[in-house]
PDB file of C-alpha atoms in Angstrom:
ATOM      1  CA  UNK A   1      19.235  27.267  40.677  1.00 71.00           C
ATOM      2  CA  UNK A   2      21.878  29.545  39.189  1.00 87.00           C
ATOM      3  CA  UNK A   3      24.413  26.712  39.301  1.00 91.00           C
ATOM      4  CA  UNK A   4      22.267  24.423  37.179  1.00 93.00           C
ATOM      5  CA  UNK A   5      21.416  27.182  34.716  1.00 94.00           C
ATOM      6  CA  UNK A   6      25.077  28.086  34.332  1.00 95.00           C
ATOM      7  CA  UNK A   7      26.126  24.493  33.699  1.00 95.00           C
ATOM      8  CA  UNK A   8      23.331  23.917  31.197  1.00 95.00           C
ATOM      9  CA  UNK A   9      24.136  27.193  29.434  1.00 96.00           C
ATOM     10  CA  UNK A  10      27.843  26.401  29.259  1.00 96.00           C
ATOM     11  CA  UNK A  11      27.001  22.913  28.025  1.00 97.00           C
ATOM     12  CA  UNK A  12      24.618  24.179  25.381  1.00 97.00           C
ATOM     13  CA  UNK A  13      27.127  26.747  24.171  1.00 97.00           C
ATOM     14  CA  UNK A  14      29.868  24.121  24.015  1.00 97.00           C
ATOM     15  CA  UNK A  15      27.634  21.804  21.989  1.00 97.00           C
ATOM     16  CA  UNK A  16      26.771  24.608  19.588  1.00 97.00           C
ATOM     17  CA  UNK A  17      30.496  25.223  19.123  1.00 97.00           C
ATOM     18  CA  UNK A  18      30.926  21.539  18.283  1.00 97.00           C
ATOM     19  CA  UNK A  19      28.081  21.656  15.793  1.00 96.00           C
ATOM     20  CA  UNK A  20      28.812  25.063  14.293  1.00 94.00           C
ATOM     21  CA  UNK A  21      31.166  24.337  11.407  1.00 92.00           C
ATOM     22  CA  UNK A  22      29.501  21.007  10.678  1.00 92.00           C
ATOM     23  CA  UNK A  23      26.243  22.803   9.970  1.00 90.00           C
ATOM     24  CA  UNK A  24      27.897  25.754   8.259  1.00 88.00           C
ATOM     25  CA  UNK A  25      29.948  23.691   5.838  1.00 83.00           C
ATOM     26  CA  UNK A  26      26.878  21.660   4.890  1.00 79.00           C
ATOM     27  CA  UNK A  27      25.246  24.877   3.695  1.00 80.00           C
ATOM     28  CA  UNK A  28      28.141  26.651   2.039  1.00 79.00           C
ATOM     29  CA  UNK A  29      30.957  25.471  -0.153  1.00 76.00           C
ATOM     30  CA  UNK A  30      34.364  26.096   1.318  1.00 73.00           C
ATOM     31  CA  UNK A  31      37.116  27.248  -1.048  1.00 78.00           C
ATOM     32  CA  UNK A  32      39.865  24.649  -1.603  1.00 80.00           C
ATOM     33  CA  UNK A  33      42.353  26.715   0.382  1.00 81.00           C
ATOM     34  CA  UNK A  34      40.070  26.657   3.390  1.00 75.00           C
ATOM     35  CA  UNK A  35      39.570  22.908   2.980  1.00 73.00           C
ATOM     36  CA  UNK A  36      43.308  22.361   3.006  1.00 77.00           C
ATOM     37  CA  UNK A  37      43.764  24.648   5.993  1.00 77.00           C
ATOM     38  CA  UNK A  38      41.060  22.838   7.975  1.00 74.00           C
ATOM     39  CA  UNK A  39      43.253  19.737   7.977  1.00 75.00           C
ATOM     40  CA  UNK A  40      45.957  21.664   9.809  1.00 80.00           C
ATOM     41  CA  UNK A  41      43.669  22.955  12.535  1.00 80.00           C
ATOM     42  CA  UNK A  42      43.868  19.957  14.811  1.00 78.00           C
ATOM     43  CA  UNK A  43      47.675  19.653  14.797  1.00 79.00           C
ATOM     44  CA  UNK A  44      47.982  23.404  15.394  1.00 83.00           C
ATOM     45  CA  UNK A  45      45.468  23.300  18.244  1.00 81.00           C
ATOM     46  CA  UNK A  46      47.118  20.292  19.861  1.00 81.00           C
ATOM     47  CA  UNK A  47      50.541  21.910  19.603  1.00 83.00           C
ATOM     48  CA  UNK A  48      49.210  25.103  21.172  1.00 84.00           C
ATOM     49  CA  UNK A  49      47.574  23.181  24.017  1.00 80.00           C
ATOM     50  CA  UNK A  50      50.728  21.176  24.624  1.00 81.00           C
ATOM     51  CA  UNK A  51      52.940  24.252  24.570  1.00 85.00           C
ATOM     52  CA  UNK A  52      50.634  26.089  26.970  1.00 82.00           C
ATOM     53  CA  UNK A  53      50.535  23.080  29.271  1.00 81.00           C
ATOM     54  CA  UNK A  54      54.301  22.691  29.313  1.00 83.00           C
ATOM     55  CA  UNK A  55      54.793  26.408  29.869  1.00 86.00           C
ATOM     56  CA  UNK A  56      52.317  26.337  32.752  1.00 82.00           C
ATOM     57  CA  UNK A  57      53.947  23.256  34.262  1.00 79.00           C
ATOM     58  CA  UNK A  58      57.352  24.916  34.166  1.00 82.00           C
ATOM     59  CA  UNK A  59      56.214  28.340  35.438  1.00 82.00           C
ATOM     60  CA  UNK A  60      57.891  29.244  38.703  1.00 79.00           C
ATOM     61  CA  UNK A  61      60.089  26.158  38.701  1.00 77.00           C
ATOM     62  CA  UNK A  62      63.852  26.150  38.843  1.00 79.00           C
ATOM     63  CA  UNK A  63      65.890  24.669  36.016  1.00 79.00           C
ATOM     64  CA  UNK A  64      66.207  21.302  37.751  1.00 79.00           C
ATOM     65  CA  UNK A  65      62.511  21.025  38.606  1.00 78.00           C
ATOM     66  CA  UNK A  66      61.506  22.081  35.112  1.00 83.00           C
ATOM     67  CA  UNK A  67      63.712  19.354  33.679  1.00 86.00           C
ATOM     68  CA  UNK A  68      61.101  16.681  34.436  1.00 86.00           C
ATOM     69  CA  UNK A  69      58.295  18.006  32.195  1.00 87.00           C
ATOM     70  CA  UNK A  70      60.772  19.107  29.557  1.00 89.00           C
ATOM     71  CA  UNK A  71      62.425  15.691  29.534  1.00 89.00           C
ATOM     72  CA  UNK A  72      59.005  14.074  29.204  1.00 89.00           C
ATOM     73  CA  UNK A  73      58.206  16.316  26.242  1.00 90.00           C
ATOM     74  CA  UNK A  74      61.515  15.411  24.600  1.00 92.00           C
ATOM     75  CA  UNK A  75      60.850  11.690  25.094  1.00 93.00           C
ATOM     76  CA  UNK A  76      57.341  12.061  23.711  1.00 90.00           C
ATOM     77  CA  UNK A  77      58.548  13.931  20.624  1.00 90.00           C
ATOM     78  CA  UNK A  78      61.238  11.333  19.923  1.00 93.00           C
ATOM     79  CA  UNK A  79      58.728   8.510  20.367  1.00 92.00           C
ATOM     80  CA  UNK A  80      56.322  10.083  17.865  1.00 88.00           C
ATOM     81  CA  UNK A  81      59.070  10.794  15.350  1.00 91.00           C
ATOM     82  CA  UNK A  82      60.294   7.237  15.491  1.00 91.00           C
ATOM     83  CA  UNK A  83      56.936   5.458  15.484  1.00 89.00           C
ATOM     84  CA  UNK A  84      54.668   7.895  13.662  1.00 82.00           C
ATOM     85  CA  UNK A  85      51.989   7.139  16.253  1.00 78.00           C
ATOM     86  CA  UNK A  86      50.448   9.910  18.391  1.00 75.00           C
ATOM     87  CA  UNK A  87      49.695   7.352  21.088  1.00 77.00           C
ATOM     88  CA  UNK A  88      53.445   6.824  21.477  1.00 83.00           C
ATOM     89  CA  UNK A  89      53.673  10.332  22.913  1.00 84.00           C
ATOM     90  CA  UNK A  90      51.531   9.291  25.856  1.00 82.00           C
ATOM     91  CA  UNK A  91      52.942   5.797  26.255  1.00 85.00           C
ATOM     92  CA  UNK A  92      56.493   7.137  26.364  1.00 89.00           C
ATOM     93  CA  UNK A  93      55.954  10.619  27.748  1.00 88.00           C
ATOM     94  CA  UNK A  94      53.878   9.801  30.813  1.00 86.00           C
ATOM     95  CA  UNK A  95      56.296   7.210  32.258  1.00 90.00           C
ATOM     96  CA  UNK A  96      59.187   9.542  31.449  1.00 90.00           C
ATOM     97  CA  UNK A  97      57.475  12.296  33.428  1.00 88.00           C
ATOM     98  CA  UNK A  98      56.841  10.014  36.411  1.00 88.00           C
ATOM     99  CA  UNK A  99      60.408   8.673  36.431  1.00 91.00           C
ATOM    100  CA  UNK A 100      61.965  12.110  35.998  1.00 89.00           C
ATOM    101  CA  UNK A 101      59.774  13.590  38.737  1.00 87.00           C
ATOM    102  CA  UNK A 102      60.723  10.752  41.097  1.00 89.00           C
ATOM    103  CA  UNK A 103      64.429  11.015  40.373  1.00 87.00           C
ATOM    104  CA  UNK A 104      64.902  14.774  40.365  1.00 82.00           C
ATOM    105  CA  UNK A 105      65.148  16.640  43.671  1.00 75.00           C
ATOM    106  CA  UNK A 106      62.163  18.827  44.676  1.00 66.00           C
TER     107      UNK A 106
ATOM    108  CA  UNK B   1      19.765  -8.882  12.348  1.00 48.00           C
ATOM    109  CA  UNK B   2      18.371  -8.394   8.860  1.00 49.00           C
ATOM    110  CA  UNK B   3      21.153  -6.523   7.050  1.00 48.00           C
ATOM    111  CA  UNK B   4      18.596  -4.408   5.208  1.00 48.00           C
ATOM    112  CA  UNK B   5      17.067  -3.346   8.495  1.00 45.00           C
ATOM    113  CA  UNK B   6      20.532  -2.685   9.849  1.00 44.00           C
ATOM    114  CA  UNK B   7      21.254  -0.423   6.913  1.00 44.00           C
ATOM    115  CA  UNK B   8      17.967   1.439   7.384  1.00 41.00           C
ATOM    116  CA  UNK B   9      18.709   1.986  11.048  1.00 39.00           C
ATOM    117  CA  UNK B  10      22.206   3.115  10.220  1.00 46.00           C
ATOM    118  CA  UNK B  11      21.043   5.786   7.808  1.00 51.00           C
ATOM    119  CA  UNK B  12      22.449   6.475   4.422  1.00 50.00           C
ATOM    120  CA  UNK B  13      24.853   8.931   2.933  1.00 49.00           C
ATOM    121  CA  UNK B  14      23.991  10.489  -0.375  1.00 47.00           C
ATOM    122  CA  UNK B  15      25.666   7.602  -2.227  1.00 48.00           C
ATOM    123  CA  UNK B  16      23.256   5.145  -0.596  1.00 50.00           C
ATOM    124  CA  UNK B  17      25.943   3.561   1.573  1.00 58.00           C
ATOM    125  CA  UNK B  18      25.107   3.180   5.264  1.00 65.00           C
ATOM    126  CA  UNK B  19      27.097   5.626   7.369  1.00 71.00           C
ATOM    127  CA  UNK B  20      27.892   2.912   9.889  1.00 73.00           C
ATOM    128  CA  UNK B  21      26.794  -0.568  10.834  1.00 70.00           C
ATOM    129  CA  UNK B  22      27.734  -1.611  14.341  1.00 67.00           C
ATOM    130  CA  UNK B  23      27.624  -5.288  13.407  1.00 70.00           C
ATOM    131  CA  UNK B  24      29.581  -5.053  10.159  1.00 70.00           C
ATOM    132  CA  UNK B  25      32.050  -2.466  11.411  1.00 83.00           C
ATOM    133  CA  UNK B  26      32.627  -3.811  14.918  1.00 90.00           C
ATOM    134  CA  UNK B  27      36.321  -4.469  14.226  1.00 92.00           C
ATOM    135  CA  UNK B  28      36.838  -0.832  13.388  1.00 93.00           C
ATOM    136  CA  UNK B  29      34.814   0.241  16.415  1.00 94.00           C
ATOM    137  CA  UNK B  30      37.090  -1.935  18.552  1.00 95.00           C
ATOM    138  CA  UNK B  31      40.180  -0.559  16.814  1.00 94.00           C
ATOM    139  CA  UNK B  32      39.074   2.975  17.617  1.00 95.00           C
ATOM    140  CA  UNK B  33      38.541   2.024  21.233  1.00 96.00           C
ATOM    141  CA  UNK B  34      42.023   0.450  21.383  1.00 94.00           C
ATOM    142  CA  UNK B  35      43.534   3.573  19.887  1.00 92.00           C
ATOM    143  CA  UNK B  36      41.918   5.614  22.658  1.00 94.00           C
ATOM    144  CA  UNK B  37      43.331   3.470  25.495  1.00 93.00           C
ATOM    145  CA  UNK B  38      46.730   5.231  25.744  1.00 89.00           C
ATOM    146  CA  UNK B  39      44.970   8.575  26.037  1.00 89.00           C
ATOM    147  CA  UNK B  40      43.108   7.346  29.097  1.00 92.00           C
ATOM    148  CA  UNK B  41      46.334   7.278  31.100  1.00 85.00           C
ATOM    149  CA  UNK B  42      46.264  11.047  31.248  1.00 84.00           C
ATOM    150  CA  UNK B  43      42.542  11.615  31.008  1.00 91.00           C
ATOM    151  CA  UNK B  44      41.287   9.377  33.809  1.00 94.00           C
ATOM    152  CA  UNK B  45      43.412  11.019  36.553  1.00 92.00           C
ATOM    153  CA  UNK B  46      42.233  14.426  35.375  1.00 93.00           C
ATOM    154  CA  UNK B  47      38.643  13.212  35.558  1.00 94.00           C
ATOM    155  CA  UNK B  48      39.211  11.960  39.091  1.00 95.00           C
ATOM    156  CA  UNK B  49      40.617  15.340  40.092  1.00 93.00           C
ATOM    157  CA  UNK B  50      37.636  17.131  38.582  1.00 93.00           C
ATOM    158  CA  UNK B  51      35.272  14.816  40.394  1.00 93.00           C
ATOM    159  CA  UNK B  52      36.944  15.377  43.759  1.00 92.00           C
ATOM    160  CA  UNK B  53      36.989  19.117  43.229  1.00 91.00           C
ATOM    161  CA  UNK B  54      33.334  19.094  42.202  1.00 90.00           C
ATOM    162  CA  UNK B  55      32.503  17.342  45.455  1.00 89.00           C
ATOM    163  CA  UNK B  56      34.564  19.783  47.516  1.00 88.00           C
ATOM    164  CA  UNK B  57      33.323  22.943  45.800  1.00 86.00           C
ATOM    165  CA  UNK B  58      30.305  24.763  47.198  1.00 80.00           C
ATOM    166  CA  UNK B  59      28.001  23.385  44.526  1.00 86.00           C
ATOM    167  CA  UNK B  60      25.807  20.264  44.423  1.00 88.00           C
ATOM    168  CA  UNK B  61      27.930  17.212  43.615  1.00 84.00           C
ATOM    169  CA  UNK B  62      25.471  16.179  40.910  1.00 89.00           C
ATOM    170  CA  UNK B  63      25.840  19.586  39.272  1.00 91.00           C
ATOM    171  CA  UNK B  64      29.595  19.146  39.273  1.00 90.00           C
ATOM    172  CA  UNK B  65      29.280  15.716  37.683  1.00 90.00           C
ATOM    173  CA  UNK B  66      26.836  17.103  35.116  1.00 93.00           C
ATOM    174  CA  UNK B  67      29.593  19.269  33.717  1.00 94.00           C
ATOM    175  CA  UNK B  68      30.911  15.980  32.336  1.00 94.00           C
ATOM    176  CA  UNK B  69      28.070  15.072  29.973  1.00 95.00           C
ATOM    177  CA  UNK B  70      27.097  18.669  29.277  1.00 96.00           C
ATOM    178  CA  UNK B  71      30.331  20.626  28.877  1.00 95.00           C
ATOM    179  CA  UNK B  72      32.602  17.635  28.239  1.00 95.00           C
ATOM    180  CA  UNK B  73      35.935  19.405  28.213  1.00 93.00           C
ATOM    181  CA  UNK B  74      38.263  19.094  31.197  1.00 92.00           C
ATOM    182  CA  UNK B  75      39.703  22.584  31.354  1.00 91.00           C
ATOM    183  CA  UNK B  76      36.313  24.260  30.863  1.00 94.00           C
ATOM    184  CA  UNK B  77      34.757  21.983  33.478  1.00 95.00           C
ATOM    185  CA  UNK B  78      37.533  22.793  35.924  1.00 93.00           C
ATOM    186  CA  UNK B  79      37.090  26.502  35.323  1.00 93.00           C
ATOM    187  CA  UNK B  80      33.301  26.265  35.685  1.00 94.00           C
ATOM    188  CA  UNK B  81      33.439  24.260  38.910  1.00 94.00           C
ATOM    189  CA  UNK B  82      36.111  26.477  40.416  1.00 92.00           C
ATOM    190  CA  UNK B  83      34.357  29.709  39.544  1.00 93.00           C
ATOM    191  CA  UNK B  84      30.936  28.488  40.688  1.00 92.00           C
ATOM    192  CA  UNK B  85      32.453  27.339  43.945  1.00 89.00           C
ATOM    193  CA  UNK B  86      34.040  30.734  44.409  1.00 90.00           C
ATOM    194  CA  UNK B  87      30.732  32.502  43.806  1.00 89.00           C
ATOM    195  CA  UNK B  88      31.557  34.134  40.486  1.00 91.00           C
ATOM    196  CA  UNK B  89      28.742  35.784  38.551  1.00 93.00           C
ATOM    197  CA  UNK B  90      26.865  33.373  36.251  1.00 94.00           C
ATOM    198  CA  UNK B  91      27.578  35.383  33.101  1.00 95.00           C
ATOM    199  CA  UNK B  92      31.287  35.408  33.894  1.00 95.00           C
ATOM    200  CA  UNK B  93      31.327  31.653  34.469  1.00 95.00           C
ATOM    201  CA  UNK B  94      29.489  30.845  31.227  1.00 96.00           C
ATOM    202  CA  UNK B  95      31.622  33.273  29.228  1.00 96.00           C
ATOM    203  CA  UNK B  96      34.839  31.870  30.660  1.00 95.00           C
ATOM    204  CA  UNK B  97      33.802  28.298  29.925  1.00 96.00           C
ATOM    205  CA  UNK B  98      32.928  29.200  26.346  1.00 96.00           C
ATOM    206  CA  UNK B  99      36.186  31.071  25.824  1.00 95.00           C
ATOM    207  CA  UNK B 100      38.119  28.050  27.076  1.00 93.00           C
ATOM    208  CA  UNK B 101      36.084  25.868  24.703  1.00 95.00           C
ATOM    209  CA  UNK B 102      36.393  28.072  21.631  1.00 94.00           C
ATOM    210  CA  UNK B 103      38.838  25.550  20.203  1.00 92.00           C
ATOM    211  CA  UNK B 104      35.853  23.231  19.694  1.00 94.00           C
ATOM    212  CA  UNK B 105      34.846  25.415  16.745  1.00 93.00           C
ATOM    213  CA  UNK B 106      38.164  24.610  15.099  1.00 91.00           C
ATOM    214  CA  UNK B 107      37.753  20.917  15.803  1.00 93.00           C
ATOM    215  CA  UNK B 108      34.283  21.154  14.298  1.00 94.00           C
ATOM    216  CA  UNK B 109      35.822  22.636  11.153  1.00 90.00           C
ATOM    217  CA  UNK B 110      38.388  19.831  11.026  1.00 91.00           C
ATOM    218  CA  UNK B 111      35.831  17.057  11.320  1.00 93.00           C
ATOM    219  CA  UNK B 112      33.126  18.695   9.173  1.00 92.00           C
ATOM    220  CA  UNK B 113      34.670  17.649   5.862  1.00 88.00           C
ATOM    221  CA  UNK B 114      34.676  13.999   6.924  1.00 92.00           C
ATOM    222  CA  UNK B 115      30.997  14.112   7.846  1.00 92.00           C
ATOM    223  CA  UNK B 116      29.693  15.969   4.832  1.00 89.00           C
ATOM    224  CA  UNK B 117      26.737  14.098   3.362  1.00 87.00           C
ATOM    225  CA  UNK B 118      26.145  11.937   6.416  1.00 92.00           C
ATOM    226  CA  UNK B 119      22.676  11.705   8.011  1.00 92.00           C
ATOM    227  CA  UNK B 120      21.686  14.446  10.379  1.00 91.00           C
ATOM    228  CA  UNK B 121      21.567  12.066  13.390  1.00 93.00           C
ATOM    229  CA  UNK B 122      25.170  11.027  12.804  1.00 93.00           C
ATOM    230  CA  UNK B 123      26.324  14.628  12.710  1.00 94.00           C
ATOM    231  CA  UNK B 124      24.434  15.422  15.929  1.00 95.00           C
ATOM    232  CA  UNK B 125      25.904  12.430  17.763  1.00 95.00           C
ATOM    233  CA  UNK B 126      29.400  12.698  16.347  1.00 96.00           C
ATOM    234  CA  UNK B 127      29.545  16.420  17.129  1.00 97.00           C
ATOM    235  CA  UNK B 128      28.502  15.746  20.716  1.00 97.00           C
ATOM    236  CA  UNK B 129      31.563  13.525  21.101  1.00 97.00           C
ATOM    237  CA  UNK B 130      34.080  16.087  19.794  1.00 96.00           C
ATOM    238  CA  UNK B 131      36.911  16.774  22.200  1.00 95.00           C
ATOM    239  CA  UNK B 132      40.702  16.770  21.857  1.00 93.00           C
ATOM    240  CA  UNK B 133      41.404  13.017  22.180  1.00 93.00           C
ATOM    241  CA  UNK B 134      38.411  11.901  20.112  1.00 95.00           C
ATOM    242  CA  UNK B 135      39.455  14.259  17.320  1.00 94.00           C
ATOM    243  CA  UNK B 136      43.016  12.930  17.450  1.00 91.00           C
ATOM    244  CA  UNK B 137      41.924   9.298  17.321  1.00 92.00           C
ATOM    245  CA  UNK B 138      39.256  10.056  14.748  1.00 94.00           C
ATOM    246  CA  UNK B 139      41.632  11.869  12.401  1.00 92.00           C
ATOM    247  CA  UNK B 140      44.076   8.975  12.516  1.00 90.00           C
ATOM    248  CA  UNK B 141      41.254   6.781  11.233  1.00 93.00           C
ATOM    249  CA  UNK B 142      40.110   9.222   8.549  1.00 93.00           C
ATOM    250  CA  UNK B 143      43.665   9.376   7.190  1.00 89.00           C
ATOM    251  CA  UNK B 144      44.034   5.627   6.778  1.00 90.00           C
ATOM    252  CA  UNK B 145      40.622   4.052   6.377  1.00 92.00           C
ATOM    253  CA  UNK B 146      37.668   4.272   4.064  1.00 91.00           C
ATOM    254  CA  UNK B 147      35.061   6.763   5.167  1.00 91.00           C
ATOM    255  CA  UNK B 148      32.649   4.227   6.613  1.00 91.00           C
ATOM    256  CA  UNK B 149      35.372   2.368   8.513  1.00 93.00           C
ATOM    257  CA  UNK B 150      36.713   5.677   9.786  1.00 94.00           C
ATOM    258  CA  UNK B 151      33.256   6.618  11.125  1.00 95.00           C
ATOM    259  CA  UNK B 152      33.252   3.369  13.097  1.00 95.00           C
ATOM    260  CA  UNK B 153      36.822   3.979  14.272  1.00 95.00           C
ATOM    261  CA  UNK B 154      35.885   7.448  15.502  1.00 96.00           C
ATOM    262  CA  UNK B 155      32.767   6.180  17.255  1.00 96.00           C
ATOM    263  CA  UNK B 156      34.644   3.418  19.070  1.00 96.00           C
ATOM    264  CA  UNK B 157      37.276   5.756  20.448  1.00 96.00           C
ATOM    265  CA  UNK B 158      34.896   8.581  21.262  1.00 97.00           C
ATOM    266  CA  UNK B 159      32.381   6.414  23.116  1.00 96.00           C
ATOM    267  CA  UNK B 160      35.095   4.731  25.195  1.00 97.00           C
ATOM    268  CA  UNK B 161      36.479   8.141  26.087  1.00 97.00           C
ATOM    269  CA  UNK B 162      33.054   9.433  27.071  1.00 97.00           C
ATOM    270  CA  UNK B 163      32.292   6.443  29.283  1.00 96.00           C
ATOM    271  CA  UNK B 164      35.679   6.518  31.034  1.00 96.00           C
ATOM    272  CA  UNK B 165      35.573  10.286  31.496  1.00 96.00           C
ATOM    273  CA  UNK B 166      32.142  10.264  33.124  1.00 95.00           C
ATOM    274  CA  UNK B 167      33.086   7.265  35.251  1.00 95.00           C
ATOM    275  CA  UNK B 168      36.284   8.952  36.434  1.00 95.00           C
ATOM    276  CA  UNK B 169      34.397  12.097  37.407  1.00 95.00           C
ATOM    277  CA  UNK B 170      31.800   9.995  39.209  1.00 93.00           C
ATOM    278  CA  UNK B 171      34.432   8.031  41.119  1.00 93.00           C
ATOM    279  CA  UNK B 172      36.256  11.215  42.025  1.00 93.00           C
ATOM    280  CA  UNK B 173      33.066  12.905  43.173  1.00 91.00           C
ATOM    281  CA  UNK B 174      32.134   9.890  45.279  1.00 90.00           C
ATOM    282  CA  UNK B 175      35.580   9.803  46.847  1.00 89.00           C
ATOM    283  CA  UNK B 176      35.409  13.526  47.486  1.00 86.00           C
ATOM    284  CA  UNK B 177      32.062  13.209  49.216  1.00 82.00           C
ATOM    285  CA  UNK B 178      32.734  10.141  51.302  1.00 79.00           C
ATOM    286  CA  UNK B 179      36.325  10.453  52.422  1.00 60.00           C
ATOM    287  CA  UNK B 180      39.123  12.886  52.971  1.00 47.00           C
ATOM    288  CA  UNK B 181      41.983  11.443  51.004  1.00 46.00           C
ATOM    289  CA  UNK B 182      45.198  13.405  50.601  1.00 46.00           C
ATOM    290  CA  UNK B 183      43.426  15.878  48.462  1.00 45.00           C
ATOM    291  CA  UNK B 184      44.424  16.211  44.863  1.00 47.00           C
ATOM    292  CA  UNK B 185      43.295  19.703  44.066  1.00 47.00           C
ATOM    293  CA  UNK B 186      42.672  21.321  40.759  1.00 48.00           C
ATOM    294  CA  UNK B 187      45.516  23.729  41.520  1.00 48.00           C
ATOM    295  CA  UNK B 188      48.020  20.881  41.295  1.00 47.00           C
ATOM    296  CA  UNK B 189      46.979  20.166  37.737  1.00 47.00           C
ATOM    297  CA  UNK B 190      48.885  22.148  35.153  1.00 46.00           C
ATOM    298  CA  UNK B 191      45.747  23.080  33.255  1.00 44.00           C
ATOM    299  CA  UNK B 192      44.182  24.690  36.313  1.00 44.00           C
ATOM    300  CA  UNK B 193      47.068  27.109  36.641  1.00 40.00           C
ATOM    301  CA  UNK B 194      45.655  28.897  33.645  1.00 40.00           C
ATOM    302  CA  UNK B 195      42.548  29.729  35.693  1.00 40.00           C
ATOM    303  CA  UNK B 196      42.999  31.635  38.936  1.00 38.00           C
ATOM    304  CA  UNK B 197      40.371  30.836  41.539  1.00 38.00           C
ATOM    305  CA  UNK B 198      40.142  32.690  44.785  1.00 38.00           C
ATOM    306  CA  UNK B 199      38.433  30.953  47.673  1.00 36.00           C
TER     307      UNK B 199
END
């Protein structure tokens, strides 16, 4: 029973997080500076997630083993810079990761 | 369908314009879904891993799958399943999942300005679909398209993501229950290394 309660509680809390600012901003007027800053939240969050993921992937690896995820990140960044499309990061980065992982020694 | 009825079903923003019409905006819905497709290359394997781990953890497989529709965030789901399987205290599990998901508040702030003035049902549904890839795809639409077309674009991508995510977890859970494949474990996924689970 505890398992179900925990999952429902975590789900409810997560949904309230999703709804929180949507409800709040419908009731209060945000200052222009906050409005402008809200547009930067997603890029900042994505960059933080990506950096944390790369750091975690490289933790405990030697330089050669860490080259695979780092090379994939470099390919993804170049792809986005050249195309302007966020999807390019995945379309270029994922194959780069697979190829680099296959080619580099364990 | 009678376009007037379609507009009534779709709801209206304060200007009187329908927030979305699935028939009129189907191209933008499809465009949003297409924009989501590249994201699935990374998301579907993660969903499979979560499904397998849910099946192998010491919790009911259905409960593990339910983290998909209820929590709907891979890293929080992984943490929840791992900690429940390890017998962690309920309060600790819920708190950890919410801490991992605190970024959803920021995503909510990002999307709120695009949904100001929309009907309450749209905000409830659209909020339910907020997660990293749907926000990314949605924002790309809100930057380029008119508001109504961008709503459709967001919906198309977010619904495709939701369906594929839940399907991947279901397939993974089924595989985890029925067979013993070379086991992809949560610990092999980079995101899981942020959560230490002791078994």
